[in-house]
Amino acid sequence: MKYIVLNHKMNMDYKTMKIYLEQLKKLDTKGNKLIVCPSDIYLTNFLEAQFIVGSQNASSNKDGAYTGEVSAAQLRSLGVKYTLVGHSERRKYFKESNQEINKKIRLLLLNKIKPILCVGESLNEKNSDSTKEVIFKQLKGAFDKLSKKNVDNLIIAYEPVWAIGSGNIPTKEEIETVISYIKDLIFQNFNVNIKILYGGSVNEKNIDIINQVQGLDGYLLGTVSLDIEKMRVLIDKL
Ligand code: PGA
């Protein structure tokens, strides 16, 4: 069983989403665990259709006068089970810091929502051989004040920033090196066997390569998640 997390990002108008939803209902997931992360405005559509649903974000504040924000408690009250945190697009465009990411994680865990924490290096960082250093910093900031029990309820997604939406993926060996680094680090510090997903330009063609990576628990899909036919091919290859 692999986790297959669909990150729709800011895509699909209402009519397109309704058609997509009907197609998704017919998709055979072959025993894999599908988690759909649509735009917030469509969360209830996917929840009512009995999918396991995640949000793409949550506020770092508990409640109150924060126009446009959605809280962890609100998400929980709908039935949302997972939330993406620290996605590189949020770090880049919304200037999310590791400290804010940590606040989000703690609020989500308080509300029994499992955070899917995204970490990964930029191309410059990769080329200057600082991938591990960057990921260490992201993890250290995000895991501040977390207990072993907290970490047990968290999933990590390794998403190299340069791979997201680019069509480029790391080699099997490169992914293996990073995920075993993360797994070891978390085991040493929290005694937890953390679940790790890979994300960044996964598609129905390169899944053969990525699926050979030892120790991966699943995939975070962006672009390909919008195309049910391609997902069918992808899932068939797992
Ligand atoms: P991508 O996006 O599959 O389009 O690269 C992945 C992600 O950003 O989670």
CSV table of C-alpha atoms and ligand atoms in Angstrom, one decimal:
chain,number,residue,atom,x,y,z
A,1,MET,CA,0.0,0.0,0.0
A,2,LYS,CA,1.4,3.4,-1.0
A,3,TYR,CA,0.1,6.8,-0.1
A,4,ILE,CA,-1.1,8.7,-3.2
A,5,VAL,CA,-1.6,12.4,-2.3
A,6,LEU,CA,-3.3,14.6,-5.0
A,7,ASN,CA,-2.3,18.2,-4.7
A,8,HIS,CA,-4.7,20.1,-7.0
A,9,LYS,CA,-3.2,23.5,-6.2
A,10,MET,CA,-5.3,26.4,-7.5
A,11,ASN,CA,-6.9,24.5,-10.4
A,12,MET,CA,-10.3,23.6,-11.8
A,13,ASP,CA,-13.4,25.7,-11.9
A,14,TYR,CA,-16.6,24.3,-10.4
A,15,LYS,CA,-17.9,22.5,-13.5
A,16,THR,CA,-14.5,21.0,-14.2
A,17,MET,CA,-14.2,19.8,-10.6
A,18,LYS,CA,-17.7,18.1,-10.8
A,19,ILE,CA,-16.7,16.2,-13.9
A,20,TYR,CA,-13.3,15.3,-12.4
A,21,LEU,CA,-15.0,14.1,-9.2
A,22,GLU,CA,-17.3,11.7,-11.1
A,23,GLN,CA,-14.2,10.3,-12.9
A,24,LEU,CA,-12.2,10.0,-9.7
A,25,LYS,CA,-15.0,8.0,-8.1
A,26,LYS,CA,-14.5,5.4,-10.8
A,27,LEU,CA,-10.7,5.2,-10.4
A,28,ASP,CA,-9.5,1.9,-9.1
A,29,THR,CA,-6.8,2.8,-6.5
A,30,LYS,CA,-5.7,-0.9,-6.3
A,31,GLY,CA,-5.5,-0.9,-2.5
A,32,ASN,CA,-3.4,2.3,-2.3
A,33,LYS,CA,-4.4,5.1,0.0
A,34,LEU,CA,-5.7,8.1,-2.0
A,35,ILE,CA,-5.7,11.4,-0.2
A,36,VAL,CA,-7.3,14.3,-2.2
A,37,CYS,CA,-6.2,17.9,-1.5
A,38,PRO,CA,-8.5,20.1,-3.5
A,39,SER,CA,-9.0,23.9,-3.2
A,40,ASP,CA,-10.7,24.6,0.1
A,41,ILE,CA,-13.9,25.6,-1.7
A,42,TYR,CA,-14.3,22.0,-2.9
A,43,LEU,CA,-13.4,20.2,0.3
A,44,THR,CA,-17.0,19.3,1.1
A,45,ASN,CA,-17.6,17.9,-2.4
A,46,PHE,CA,-14.8,15.4,-2.0
A,47,LEU,CA,-15.7,14.7,1.6
A,48,GLU,CA,-19.3,14.0,0.7
A,49,ALA,CA,-18.1,11.6,-2.0
A,50,GLN,CA,-16.3,9.6,0.8
A,51,PHE,CA,-12.7,10.4,-0.2
A,52,ILE,CA,-10.0,10.8,2.4
A,53,VAL,CA,-9.4,14.6,2.1
A,54,GLY,CA,-6.5,16.9,2.9
A,55,SER,CA,-6.3,20.6,2.7
A,56,GLN,CA,-3.5,22.4,1.0
A,57,ASN,CA,-3.0,24.8,3.9
A,58,ALA,CA,-4.2,25.9,7.3
A,59,SER,CA,-3.8,29.0,9.3
A,60,SER,CA,-1.0,29.4,11.8
A,61,ASN,CA,-3.5,31.1,14.1
A,62,LYS,CA,-6.1,29.4,16.2
A,63,ASP,CA,-9.2,31.6,15.3
A,64,GLY,CA,-10.4,35.1,15.1
A,65,ALA,CA,-9.9,38.2,12.8
A,66,TYR,CA,-7.8,36.7,10.1
A,67,THR,CA,-9.6,37.5,6.9
A,68,GLY,CA,-9.3,34.8,4.2
A,69,GLU,CA,-7.7,32.2,6.5
A,70,VAL,CA,-9.0,28.8,7.4
A,71,SER,CA,-8.2,27.3,10.8
A,72,ALA,CA,-7.2,23.7,11.7
A,73,ALA,CA,-10.3,23.5,14.0
A,74,GLN,CA,-12.5,24.5,11.0
A,75,LEU,CA,-10.9,21.9,8.8
A,76,ARG,CA,-11.3,19.2,11.5
A,77,SER,CA,-15.0,20.1,11.9
A,78,LEU,CA,-15.5,19.3,8.2
A,79,GLY,CA,-13.7,16.0,8.4
A,80,VAL,CA,-10.4,16.9,6.9
A,81,LYS,CA,-7.7,14.3,7.9
A,82,TYR,CA,-4.5,15.7,6.4
A,83,THR,CA,-3.0,19.1,5.6
A,84,LEU,CA,0.0,20.0,3.4
A,85,VAL,CA,2.4,22.2,5.3
A,86,GLY,CA,5.5,24.0,4.1
A,87,HIS,CA,5.0,23.4,0.4
A,88,SER,CA,7.7,25.2,-1.5
A,89,GLU,CA,5.1,27.4,-3.3
A,90,ARG,CA,3.9,28.6,0.1
A,91,ARG,CA,7.5,29.1,1.3
A,92,LYS,CA,8.3,31.1,-1.8
A,93,TYR,CA,5.1,33.1,-2.6
A,94,PHE,CA,3.7,33.5,0.9
A,95,LYS,CA,7.1,33.8,2.6
A,96,GLU,CA,6.3,31.0,5.1
A,97,SER,CA,9.0,30.6,7.6
A,98,ASN,CA,10.0,27.4,9.5
A,99,GLN,CA,8.7,29.0,12.6
A,100,GLU,CA,5.2,29.6,11.0
A,101,ILE,CA,5.3,26.1,9.7
A,102,ASN,CA,6.0,24.8,13.2
A,103,LYS,CA,3.0,26.8,14.5
A,104,LYS,CA,0.7,25.3,11.8
A,105,ILE,CA,2.0,21.7,12.6
A,106,ARG,CA,1.3,22.1,16.3
A,107,LEU,CA,-2.2,23.5,15.7
A,108,LEU,CA,-3.0,20.7,13.2
A,109,LEU,CA,-1.8,18.0,15.6
A,110,LEU,CA,-3.9,19.5,18.4
A,111,ASN,CA,-6.9,19.1,16.0
A,112,LYS,CA,-6.0,15.5,15.1
A,113,ILE,CA,-5.1,16.4,11.5
A,114,LYS,CA,-2.0,14.8,10.2
A,115,PRO,CA,0.4,17.3,8.7
A,116,ILE,CA,2.2,16.4,5.5
A,117,LEU,CA,5.4,18.4,5.8
A,118,CYS,CA,7.1,19.3,2.6
A,119,VAL,CA,10.9,19.7,2.6
A,120,GLY,CA,13.4,20.1,-0.3
A,121,GLU,CA,16.3,22.0,-1.7
A,122,SER,CA,16.5,24.5,-4.6
A,123,LEU,CA,18.6,24.0,-7.6
A,124,ASN,CA,21.3,26.3,-6.3
A,125,GLU,CA,21.3,24.5,-3.0
A,126,LYS,CA,21.6,21.1,-4.8
A,127,ASN,CA,24.4,22.4,-7.0
A,128,SER,CA,26.3,23.7,-4.0
A,129,ASP,CA,26.0,20.4,-2.3
A,130,SER,CA,23.9,21.7,0.6
A,131,THR,CA,20.8,19.6,0.2
A,132,LYS,CA,21.2,17.8,3.6
A,133,GLU,CA,22.0,21.1,5.4
A,134,VAL,CA,18.9,22.7,4.0
A,135,ILE,CA,16.7,19.8,4.9
A,136,PHE,CA,18.2,19.7,8.4
A,137,LYS,CA,17.3,23.3,8.9
A,138,GLN,CA,13.7,22.9,7.6
A,139,LEU,CA,13.2,19.8,9.8
A,140,LYS,CA,14.7,21.4,12.9
A,141,GLY,CA,12.5,24.5,12.6
A,142,ALA,CA,9.4,22.5,11.8
A,143,PHE,CA,9.9,20.0,14.6
A,144,ASP,CA,10.5,22.5,17.3
A,145,LYS,CA,8.8,21.5,20.6
A,146,LEU,CA,7.3,18.3,19.0
A,147,SER,CA,7.0,15.1,21.0
A,148,LYS,CA,7.6,11.6,19.8
A,149,LYS,CA,3.8,11.2,19.7
A,150,ASN,CA,3.5,14.3,17.5
A,151,VAL,CA,6.1,13.1,15.1
A,152,ASP,CA,4.4,9.7,14.9
A,153,ASN,CA,1.4,11.5,13.4
A,154,LEU,CA,3.3,13.3,10.7
A,155,ILE,CA,4.2,12.5,7.2
A,156,ILE,CA,7.2,14.0,5.3
A,157,ALA,CA,7.1,14.7,1.6
A,158,TYR,CA,10.6,15.1,0.0
A,159,GLU,CA,10.0,17.6,-2.8
A,160,PRO,CA,13.1,19.1,-4.5
A,161,VAL,CA,12.0,22.6,-5.4
A,162,TRP,CA,13.8,22.3,-8.8
A,163,ALA,CA,11.8,19.2,-9.6
A,164,ILE,CA,8.3,20.6,-8.9
A,165,GLY,CA,6.5,21.4,-12.1
A,166,SER,CA,9.7,21.2,-14.2
A,167,GLY,CA,9.5,17.7,-15.6
A,168,ASN,CA,12.9,16.9,-14.1
A,169,ILE,CA,13.3,14.3,-11.3
A,170,PRO,CA,16.4,13.3,-9.3
A,171,THR,CA,18.0,9.9,-9.9
A,172,LYS,CA,16.8,7.0,-7.9
A,173,GLU,CA,20.1,7.1,-5.9
A,174,GLU,CA,19.7,10.8,-5.1
A,175,ILE,CA,16.2,10.3,-3.7
A,176,GLU,CA,17.4,7.3,-1.7
A,177,THR,CA,20.2,9.3,-0.2
A,178,VAL,CA,17.9,12.1,0.9
A,179,ILE,CA,15.1,9.9,2.3
A,180,SER,CA,17.5,7.7,4.2
A,181,TYR,CA,19.1,10.8,5.6
A,182,ILE,CA,15.7,12.1,6.8
A,183,LYS,CA,14.6,8.7,8.1
A,184,ASP,CA,17.8,8.2,10.1
A,185,LEU,CA,17.7,11.8,11.5
A,186,ILE,CA,14.2,11.4,12.8
A,187,PHE,CA,14.8,7.9,14.1
A,188,GLN,CA,17.8,9.1,16.1
A,189,ASN,CA,16.0,12.1,17.5
A,190,PHE,CA,12.5,10.8,18.1
A,191,ASN,CA,12.7,7.0,17.8
A,192,VAL,CA,10.0,7.1,15.1
A,193,ASN,CA,10.0,5.4,11.7
A,194,ILE,CA,8.6,8.3,9.8
A,195,LYS,CA,6.6,7.9,6.6
A,196,ILE,CA,8.1,9.6,3.6
A,197,LEU,CA,6.6,10.5,0.2
A,198,TYR,CA,8.4,11.8,-2.9
A,199,GLY,CA,6.9,14.7,-4.9
A,200,GLY,CA,8.1,16.7,-7.8
A,201,SER,CA,7.2,16.0,-11.5
A,202,VAL,CA,6.0,12.4,-10.8
A,203,ASN,CA,4.1,11.2,-13.8
A,204,GLU,CA,2.8,8.1,-15.5
A,205,LYS,CA,6.1,7.7,-17.4
A,206,ASN,CA,8.8,8.2,-14.7
A,207,ILE,CA,6.9,6.3,-12.0
A,208,ASP,CA,8.7,3.1,-13.0
A,209,ILE,CA,12.0,4.7,-11.9
A,210,ILE,CA,10.7,6.4,-8.7
A,211,ASN,CA,8.8,3.3,-7.7
A,212,GLN,CA,12.2,1.5,-7.4
A,213,VAL,CA,13.3,3.8,-4.6
A,214,GLN,CA,13.8,1.8,-1.4
A,215,GLY,CA,11.9,3.1,1.6
A,216,LEU,CA,9.3,5.3,0.0
A,217,ASP,CA,5.8,5.2,1.4
A,218,GLY,CA,4.1,7.0,-1.5
A,219,TYR,CA,3.9,10.0,-3.8
A,220,LEU,CA,2.7,13.6,-3.8
A,221,LEU,CA,1.3,14.3,-7.2
A,222,GLY,CA,0.7,17.8,-8.6
A,223,THR,CA,0.2,18.2,-12.4
A,224,VAL,CA,-0.6,14.6,-13.0
A,225,SER,CA,-3.3,14.6,-10.3
A,226,LEU,CA,-5.5,16.7,-12.6
A,227,ASP,CA,-5.5,13.9,-15.3
A,228,ILE,CA,-7.4,10.9,-14.2
A,229,GLU,CA,-6.4,8.8,-17.2
A,230,LYS,CA,-2.7,9.4,-16.5
A,231,MET,CA,-3.3,8.5,-12.8
A,232,ARG,CA,-4.9,5.3,-13.9
A,233,VAL,CA,-1.7,4.4,-15.8
A,234,LEU,CA,0.5,5.5,-12.9
A,235,ILE,CA,-1.4,3.4,-10.3
A,236,ASP,CA,-1.4,0.4,-12.6
A,237,LYS,CA,2.4,0.5,-12.5
A,238,LEU,CA,2.7,0.5,-8.7
B,1,PGA,P1,4.2,18.5,-9.7
B,1,PGA,O1,3.8,19.1,-8.3
B,1,PGA,O2,3.8,17.1,-9.7
B,1,PGA,O3,3.4,19.3,-10.7
B,1,PGA,O4,5.7,18.7,-9.9
B,1,PGA,C1,4.1,18.4,-7.1
B,1,PGA,C2,3.8,19.3,-5.9
B,1,PGA,O5,4.1,20.5,-6.0
B,1,PGA,O6,3.4,18.8,-4.9
